[in-house]
């Protein structure tokens, strides 16, 4: 059993002091007792650690390499995607495992206890399946075995190059599966989790309404009926237009009309919604997966957080392209996008809670739900997904209650994070992952070789 004692902790029912937290060997919190005498590991500030609900780990390797204006007169998401696809011709299974390990380590150091990996590269360059159809899913699981992150693995069903069902383009050839292949791949991916701790789990991710047909979406949803179901919904204007041209409705409108969208669904991006779609999504119980840093980097647009949260909608945070892995910055970017658009302040705060508190607590709750993970708050029965902030950090010294989270989100950064536990596994100590040297060494070697090949 692990015993922690926190000078202040954000519990399910609010801030408490002198909190004793007991975590059992299964990784579940057994007891939470405020006003306790100090015993066990002393912590200044203890928070529930969020899930990073949307990642494509391999894209980290291209961070900083796609910021030059391309040959097209207007550089857009679609020119970025071309560069990303070229990159894909060179990635080996070892590369993917090494990059993913580094990404997961950085996520843990940023305060995320778990990740939902939206995993869509399945085959060899050229499109031939590996001898083990789920080879690359196994590599994601192997990375998680090393880093200890709580993994929700989301194998992606990807069939077409667009809504007109054109064949996959050269850059997409590693993604495609027939429904029969996908069933086998999902089984293989599920088996790969057998080596991981019991909190790791499987879900399903039909890629988008561009990449799967309506019958594929229904098929994917039927494969794992009790598991998380994630889909990219409405990120780009051109995507919305394409879906409307072929399905007769905008993506959110079509999905809400044709599927019983509920708590099992996680809808990624949603940067292109009309006001009534925002209201309907909020009422559905689904989680919207926001990736504010990537959405800024790609020029996707601004999510209508004010009306969505005002209507009681659930959201979580993902690092998507992993161009930068930074929990506090994701939340800050989300809030600042609303301020810049509406020319106001404290846009996502509430009458009861400060902006930092409202953002953090809702992102933690939504992320857990989207990952199908028994976490999201510090309470008995929840997984021990926890993070500790350094009470001596310049901007945290002397702060209590919601001001702690406001300082973390708006004045500080992830260097304030000193310890992180994933289902009780103590993986970050003193701000550094316990296997940092090995993981970083392998990543450096991988990247040197990869750059030479590209
Ligand atoms: Zn994505």
Coordinates of C-alpha atoms and ligand atoms in Angstrom, one line a residue:
X1 CA 0.0 0.0 0.0
X2 CA 1.2 3.6 -0.8
X3 CA 0.4 6.3 1.7
X4 CA 0.5 10.0 0.6
X5 CA -0.2 13.0 2.8
X6 CA -1.1 16.3 1.1
X7 CA -1.0 19.7 2.7
X8 CA -3.8 20.6 0.3
X9 CA -5.7 18.4 -2.1
X10 CA -8.5 18.9 -4.6
X11 CA -11.0 16.1 -3.8
X12 CA -14.2 15.2 -5.4
X13 CA -16.0 17.5 -3.0
X14 CA -13.5 20.4 -3.2
X15 CA -10.3 21.6 -1.6
X16 CA -9.3 19.9 1.7
X17 CA -6.2 20.1 3.9
X18 CA -4.1 17.5 5.6
X19 CA -5.3 14.8 3.3
X20 CA -4.2 11.2 3.7
X21 CA -4.6 9.1 0.5
X22 CA -4.1 5.3 0.6
X23 CA -3.6 3.5 -2.7
X24 CA -3.9 -0.3 -2.7
X25 CA -1.7 -2.7 -4.7
X26 CA -4.3 -2.8 -7.4
X27 CA -3.8 0.9 -8.1
X28 CA -7.1 1.9 -6.7
X29 CA -7.5 4.6 -4.0
X30 CA -8.7 2.8 -0.9
X31 CA -9.1 5.7 1.5
X32 CA -9.1 9.5 1.5
X33 CA -9.1 11.2 4.9
X34 CA -8.8 14.9 5.3
X35 CA -7.5 16.5 8.5
X36 CA -5.1 13.7 9.1
X37 CA -1.7 13.9 10.8
X38 CA 1.3 13.8 8.4
X39 CA 2.3 10.3 7.5
X40 CA 3.8 8.7 4.3
X41 CA 5.1 10.7 1.4
X42 CA 4.5 14.5 2.0
X43 CA 3.1 16.5 -0.8
X44 CA 2.3 20.2 -1.0
X45 CA -0.6 20.1 -3.5
X46 CA -2.3 17.0 -4.8
X47 CA -4.6 16.9 -7.8
X48 CA -6.4 14.3 -9.8
X49 CA -4.3 13.7 -13.0
X50 CA -6.1 13.9 -16.3
X51 CA -6.2 11.6 -19.3
X52 CA -4.8 13.0 -22.6
X53 CA -7.8 11.9 -24.6
X54 CA -6.4 12.3 -28.2
X55 CA -2.9 11.5 -29.5
X56 CA -1.2 10.4 -32.7
X57 CA 2.2 9.7 -31.1
X58 CA 4.2 9.3 -34.2
X59 CA 3.4 12.8 -35.3
X60 CA 5.7 14.1 -32.5
X61 CA 8.7 13.2 -34.7
X62 CA 7.7 15.9 -37.3
X63 CA 7.3 18.7 -34.6
X64 CA 9.1 21.8 -35.8
X65 CA 9.6 20.3 -39.3
X66 CA 6.4 21.6 -40.9
X67 CA 6.5 25.3 -40.2
X68 CA 7.9 26.5 -43.6
X69 CA 5.4 27.8 -46.1
X70 CA 4.8 25.2 -48.7
X71 CA 4.7 25.7 -52.5
X72 CA 0.9 26.4 -52.4
X73 CA -0.1 30.0 -52.4
X74 CA -1.9 29.5 -49.1
X75 CA -0.4 27.1 -46.6
X76 CA -3.2 25.2 -44.8
X77 CA -4.0 22.1 -42.9
X78 CA -3.9 20.2 -46.1
X79 CA -0.3 21.1 -47.0
X80 CA 0.7 20.1 -43.5
X81 CA -1.1 16.8 -44.1
X82 CA 1.0 16.2 -47.3
X83 CA 4.2 16.7 -45.3
X84 CA 3.0 14.3 -42.6
X85 CA 2.2 11.7 -45.2
X86 CA 5.7 11.9 -46.8
X87 CA 7.1 11.3 -43.4
X88 CA 5.1 8.1 -43.1
X89 CA 7.1 6.4 -45.8
X90 CA 10.0 6.0 -43.5
X91 CA 8.7 5.0 -40.1
X92 CA 9.6 1.4 -39.0
X93 CA 8.0 -0.5 -36.1
X94 CA 11.1 0.3 -33.9
X95 CA 10.9 4.0 -34.8
X96 CA 7.2 4.0 -33.8
X97 CA 7.9 2.3 -30.5
X98 CA 10.8 4.7 -29.7
X99 CA 8.8 7.8 -30.6
X100 CA 5.7 6.7 -28.8
X101 CA 7.8 5.9 -25.6
X102 CA 9.2 9.4 -25.6
X103 CA 5.8 10.9 -26.2
X104 CA 4.2 9.0 -23.4
X105 CA 7.1 10.0 -21.1
X106 CA 6.6 13.6 -21.9
X107 CA 2.9 13.3 -21.3
X108 CA 3.5 11.8 -17.8
X109 CA 6.0 14.6 -17.1
X110 CA 3.3 17.1 -18.2
X111 CA 0.9 15.7 -15.7
X112 CA -1.2 13.3 -17.7
X113 CA -1.7 9.9 -16.1
X114 CA -3.1 8.2 -19.1
X115 CA -3.5 8.6 -22.9
X116 CA -6.1 7.5 -25.4
X117 CA -4.0 6.7 -28.5
X118 CA -5.9 7.1 -31.7
X119 CA -3.8 4.7 -33.6
X120 CA -4.1 4.6 -37.4
X121 CA -0.8 3.4 -38.9
X122 CA -1.3 -0.3 -39.3
X123 CA 0.7 -1.6 -42.3
X124 CA 4.2 -1.4 -43.8
X125 CA 5.3 1.4 -46.2
X126 CA 3.5 0.5 -49.4
X127 CA 0.5 -0.9 -47.6
X128 CA 1.4 -4.6 -47.2
X129 CA 0.2 -5.8 -43.8
X130 CA 2.9 -7.0 -41.3
X131 CA 3.0 -10.7 -40.5
X132 CA 1.2 -9.8 -37.3
X133 CA -1.6 -7.6 -38.5
X134 CA -1.6 -5.8 -35.2
X135 CA 2.2 -5.3 -35.1
X136 CA 2.1 -1.5 -34.7
X137 CA -0.7 -1.7 -32.1
X138 CA 1.6 -4.1 -30.2
X139 CA 4.4 -1.4 -30.4
X140 CA 2.2 1.2 -28.8
X141 CA 1.4 -1.3 -26.0
X142 CA 5.1 -2.1 -25.7
X143 CA 5.9 1.6 -25.2
X144 CA 3.2 1.8 -22.5
X145 CA 4.8 -1.2 -20.8
X146 CA 8.0 0.8 -20.5
X147 CA 6.6 4.2 -19.6
X148 CA 3.8 2.9 -17.3
X149 CA 1.2 5.3 -18.7
X150 CA -2.4 4.2 -18.5
X151 CA -3.3 3.3 -22.1
X152 CA -6.6 3.3 -23.8
X153 CA -5.7 1.9 -27.2
X154 CA -8.0 3.0 -30.0
X155 CA -7.2 1.1 -33.2
X156 CA -8.6 3.1 -36.1
X157 CA -10.8 1.9 -39.0
X158 CA -9.8 3.8 -42.1
X159 CA -11.2 2.8 -45.5
X160 CA -11.3 5.6 -48.1
X161 CA -9.5 8.7 -49.3
X162 CA -12.6 10.8 -49.1
X163 CA -16.4 10.8 -48.8
X164 CA -16.7 9.8 -52.5
X165 CA -15.0 6.5 -51.5
X166 CA -12.0 7.1 -53.6
X167 CA -9.1 4.7 -52.9
X168 CA -6.6 5.6 -50.3
X169 CA -3.9 8.0 -51.6
X170 CA -0.2 7.1 -51.5
X171 CA 0.2 8.8 -48.1
X172 CA -2.7 6.9 -46.6
X173 CA -1.8 3.4 -47.8
X174 CA -0.5 2.3 -44.4
X175 CA -3.9 3.1 -42.7
X176 CA -6.5 1.1 -44.7
X177 CA -8.3 -2.0 -43.4
X178 CA -11.2 -4.0 -44.7
X179 CA -13.8 -4.8 -42.1
X180 CA -12.6 -8.4 -41.9
X181 CA -9.0 -7.2 -41.4
X182 CA -10.1 -4.7 -38.8
X183 CA -11.8 -7.4 -36.7
X184 CA -8.5 -9.4 -36.6
X185 CA -6.5 -6.3 -35.9
X186 CA -8.7 -5.3 -33.0
X187 CA -8.3 -8.8 -31.6
X188 CA -4.5 -8.6 -31.9
X189 CA -4.5 -5.1 -30.3
X190 CA -6.7 -6.4 -27.4
X191 CA -4.3 -9.3 -26.9
X192 CA -1.3 -6.9 -26.7
X193 CA -2.9 -5.3 -23.7
X194 CA -2.7 -8.6 -21.8
X195 CA 0.9 -7.7 -20.9
X196 CA -0.1 -4.3 -19.4
X197 CA -1.6 -3.4 -16.1
X198 CA -5.3 -4.0 -15.7
X199 CA -6.3 -0.3 -16.0
X200 CA -5.2 -0.4 -19.7
X201 CA -8.1 -1.0 -22.1
X202 CA -9.2 -1.1 -25.7
X203 CA -11.7 1.1 -27.7
X204 CA -12.5 1.7 -31.3
X205 CA -12.0 4.7 -33.6
X206 CA -13.6 5.0 -37.0
X207 CA -11.4 7.7 -38.3
X208 CA -13.8 10.3 -39.6
X209 CA -16.9 10.6 -41.8
X210 CA -14.4 11.2 -44.7
X211 CA -12.5 7.9 -44.2
X212 CA -15.4 5.5 -43.4
X213 CA -18.8 5.1 -44.9
X214 CA -22.0 5.1 -42.8
X215 CA -22.1 1.3 -42.8
X216 CA -18.5 1.1 -41.6
X217 CA -19.3 3.5 -38.8
X218 CA -22.2 1.4 -37.7
X219 CA -20.0 -1.7 -38.0
X220 CA -17.2 -0.2 -35.9
X221 CA -19.7 1.0 -33.2
X222 CA -21.0 -2.6 -33.0
X223 CA -17.5 -4.2 -32.5
X224 CA -16.9 -3.2 -28.9
X225 CA -20.3 -2.0 -27.5
X226 CA -19.0 -1.3 -24.0
X227 CA -15.8 0.5 -25.0
X228 CA -15.0 4.0 -25.9
X229 CA -15.8 5.1 -29.4
X230 CA -13.8 8.0 -30.8
X231 CA -14.1 9.8 -34.1
X232 CA -12.7 13.0 -35.7
X233 CA -15.9 15.0 -36.3
X234 CA -15.6 18.6 -37.7
X235 CA -12.1 20.1 -37.8
X236 CA -11.9 21.8 -41.1
X237 CA -14.3 23.8 -43.3
X238 CA -13.4 21.8 -46.4
X239 CA -14.2 18.6 -44.5
X240 CA -17.7 19.9 -43.5
X241 CA -18.4 20.9 -47.1
X242 CA -17.3 17.4 -48.3
X243 CA -19.5 15.6 -45.8
X244 CA -22.5 17.8 -46.6
X245 CA -22.1 17.2 -50.3
X246 CA -22.0 13.4 -49.9
X247 CA -24.2 12.7 -46.8
X248 CA -26.6 15.6 -47.2
X249 CA -25.8 17.1 -43.8
X250 CA -23.0 18.7 -41.9
X251 CA -20.9 16.2 -39.8
X252 CA -22.3 16.9 -36.4
X253 CA -25.9 17.2 -37.8
X254 CA -25.5 13.9 -39.6
X255 CA -24.0 12.0 -36.7
X256 CA -26.6 13.2 -34.2
X257 CA -29.4 12.3 -36.5
X258 CA -28.1 8.9 -37.5
X259 CA -26.5 7.6 -34.3
X260 CA -27.5 7.4 -30.6
X261 CA -24.6 9.6 -29.6
X262 CA -24.2 9.2 -25.8
X263 CA -21.5 9.0 -23.1
X264 CA -19.6 6.4 -24.9
X265 CA -18.7 8.7 -27.8
X266 CA -15.8 11.1 -27.9
X267 CA -16.0 13.6 -30.8
X268 CA -12.6 15.1 -31.6
X269 CA -12.1 18.7 -32.5
X270 CA -15.6 20.1 -33.2
X271 CA -14.0 23.4 -34.3
X272 CA -16.6 23.7 -37.1
X273 CA -20.0 23.6 -35.4
X274 CA -23.1 25.7 -35.8
X275 CA -24.7 27.0 -32.6
X276 CA -27.6 24.5 -32.6
X277 CA -25.0 21.7 -33.2
X278 CA -23.1 22.9 -30.1
X279 CA -26.3 22.8 -28.0
X280 CA -27.3 19.3 -29.3
X281 CA -23.8 17.9 -28.6
X282 CA -23.8 19.3 -25.1
X283 CA -27.1 17.7 -24.4
X284 CA -26.0 14.3 -25.8
X285 CA -23.7 13.4 -22.9
X286 CA -20.8 12.7 -25.3
X287 CA -17.3 14.2 -24.6
X288 CA -15.8 16.7 -27.0
X289 CA -12.1 16.1 -27.4
X290 CA -10.4 19.5 -27.7
X291 CA -6.8 19.8 -28.8
X292 CA -6.2 23.6 -28.5
X293 CA -2.4 23.6 -29.2
X294 CA -2.7 21.5 -32.3
X295 CA -5.9 23.3 -33.4
X296 CA -4.0 26.6 -33.2
X297 CA -0.9 25.1 -34.9
X298 CA -3.1 23.9 -37.8
X299 CA -5.3 26.9 -38.0
X300 CA -8.4 24.7 -37.5
X301 CA -10.7 27.4 -35.9
X302 CA -12.1 28.1 -32.4
X303 CA -14.4 25.8 -30.5
X304 CA -17.4 27.5 -29.0
X305 CA -16.5 26.7 -25.4
X306 CA -18.7 29.4 -23.9
X307 CA -22.0 28.1 -25.2
X308 CA -21.0 24.4 -25.0
X309 CA -20.0 24.6 -21.4
X310 CA -22.9 26.9 -20.6
X311 CA -25.1 24.1 -21.9
X312 CA -23.5 21.6 -19.6
X313 CA -21.3 19.9 -22.2
X314 CA -18.4 17.6 -21.3
X315 CA -14.9 18.1 -22.7
X316 CA -11.4 16.7 -22.3
X317 CA -8.0 17.7 -23.6
X318 CA -5.8 15.9 -26.1
X319 CA -2.4 16.7 -27.6
X320 CA -3.3 15.3 -31.0
X321 CA -0.2 16.1 -33.3
X322 CA 2.0 16.3 -30.2
X323 CA 3.7 19.4 -31.7
X324 CA 4.0 20.4 -28.0
X325 CA 3.0 18.4 -25.0
X326 CA 1.9 20.8 -22.3
X327 CA -1.2 20.3 -20.1
X328 CA -1.4 23.8 -18.6
X329 CA -0.8 25.4 -22.0
X330 CA -3.7 23.4 -23.6
X331 CA -6.1 24.8 -21.0
X332 CA -4.7 28.3 -21.3
X333 CA -4.9 28.2 -25.1
X334 CA -8.5 27.1 -24.9
X335 CA -9.5 29.9 -22.5
X336 CA -7.5 32.5 -24.4
X337 CA -9.1 31.6 -27.8
X338 CA -12.5 32.4 -26.2
X339 CA -11.2 35.7 -24.8
X340 CA -9.7 36.8 -28.1
X341 CA -12.8 35.9 -30.0
X342 CA -15.3 37.5 -27.6
X343 CA -13.1 40.2 -26.1
X344 CA -13.8 39.2 -22.6
X345 CA -12.1 37.6 -19.5
X346 CA -12.7 34.5 -17.4
X347 CA -14.8 33.1 -20.2
X348 CA -14.9 29.5 -19.0
X349 CA -15.0 30.3 -15.3
X350 CA -18.4 30.0 -13.5
X351 CA -20.1 31.9 -10.7
X352 CA -18.9 29.2 -8.3
X353 CA -15.4 28.3 -9.6
X354 CA -12.4 30.3 -11.0
X355 CA -11.4 29.8 -14.6
X356 CA -8.4 27.6 -13.8
X357 CA -10.5 25.4 -11.5
X358 CA -13.4 25.1 -13.9
X359 CA -11.1 24.3 -16.8
X360 CA -9.0 21.8 -14.9
X361 CA -11.8 19.9 -13.1
X362 CA -13.9 19.6 -16.2
X363 CA -11.0 18.4 -18.4
X364 CA -10.1 15.8 -15.8
X365 CA -13.7 14.5 -15.6
X366 CA -14.3 14.5 -19.4
X367 CA -10.9 12.8 -20.1
X368 CA -11.7 10.0 -17.8
X369 CA -15.1 9.4 -19.3
X370 CA -13.7 9.5 -22.9
X371 CA -11.0 7.0 -22.0
X372 CA -13.4 4.6 -20.2
X373 CA -11.1 5.0 -17.2
X374 CA -12.2 4.8 -13.6
X375 CA -10.5 8.0 -12.6
X376 CA -11.3 11.7 -12.8
X377 CA -11.4 12.6 -9.1
X378 CA -9.6 11.8 -5.8
X379 CA -12.0 9.5 -4.1
X380 CA -12.2 5.9 -2.8
X381 CA -12.7 3.4 -5.6
X382 CA -11.1 5.6 -8.3
X383 CA -7.8 4.7 -9.8
X384 CA -4.8 6.4 -8.2
X385 CA -4.2 8.9 -11.1
X386 CA -2.6 11.7 -9.3
X387 CA -0.3 14.6 -9.8
X388 CA 1.6 16.7 -7.2
X389 CA 2.5 20.4 -7.7
X390 CA 5.6 21.9 -6.2
X391 CA 4.4 24.1 -3.4
X392 CA 7.8 26.0 -3.5
X393 CA 7.4 27.0 -7.2
X394 CA 7.6 30.8 -7.5
X395 CA 4.0 31.3 -8.6
X396 CA 2.5 28.7 -6.1
X397 CA 4.1 29.7 -2.9
X398 CA 1.5 30.8 -0.4
X399 CA -1.4 30.1 -2.7
X400 CA -4.4 28.0 -1.6
X401 CA -7.6 26.7 -3.2
X402 CA -8.6 27.7 -6.7
X403 CA -5.7 30.2 -7.0
X404 CA -3.4 27.3 -7.1
X405 CA -5.0 26.1 -10.4
X406 CA -5.3 29.6 -11.8
X407 CA -1.5 30.1 -11.1
X408 CA -0.8 26.7 -12.7
X409 CA -2.8 27.4 -15.8
X410 CA -2.2 31.1 -16.4
X411 CA 1.1 32.0 -14.7
X412 CA 3.1 28.8 -14.7
X413 CA 3.7 25.7 -16.8
X414 CA 4.3 22.0 -16.4
X415 CA 7.6 22.5 -14.6
X416 CA 5.5 23.0 -11.5
X417 CA 4.6 19.3 -11.7
X418 CA 6.9 17.2 -9.5
X419 CA 5.2 13.8 -9.1
X420 CA 2.8 11.8 -11.2
X421 CA 1.1 8.5 -10.4
X422 CA -0.8 6.4 -13.0
X423 CA -3.1 3.9 -11.2
X424 CA -0.8 4.1 -8.3
X425 CA 2.4 3.6 -10.3
X426 CA 4.8 6.4 -9.2
X427 CA 6.3 7.3 -12.6
X428 CA 7.4 10.9 -12.3
X429 CA 9.6 11.9 -9.4
X430 CA 11.1 15.3 -9.0
X431 CA 9.7 16.3 -12.4
X432 CA 11.4 13.5 -14.3
X433 CA 10.2 10.2 -15.5
X434 CA 11.9 7.3 -13.7
X435 CA 13.2 5.8 -17.0
X436 CA 13.9 9.1 -18.7
X437 CA 17.5 8.4 -19.7
X438 CA 16.8 5.2 -21.6
X439 CA 13.8 6.6 -23.3
X440 CA 15.4 9.8 -24.4
X441 CA 18.6 8.0 -25.5
X442 CA 16.6 5.7 -27.8
X443 CA 14.5 8.6 -29.2
X444 CA 17.7 10.6 -30.1
X445 CA 19.2 7.7 -31.9
X446 CA 15.9 7.0 -33.7
X447 CA 15.5 10.6 -34.8
X448 CA 19.1 10.9 -36.0
X449 CA 18.6 7.9 -38.3
X450 CA 15.1 9.0 -39.4
X451 CA 16.2 12.5 -40.4
X452 CA 19.0 11.0 -42.5
X453 CA 16.4 8.9 -44.4
X454 CA 13.9 11.6 -45.0
Ligands
LIG1 ZN1 -6.4 13.6 -34.5

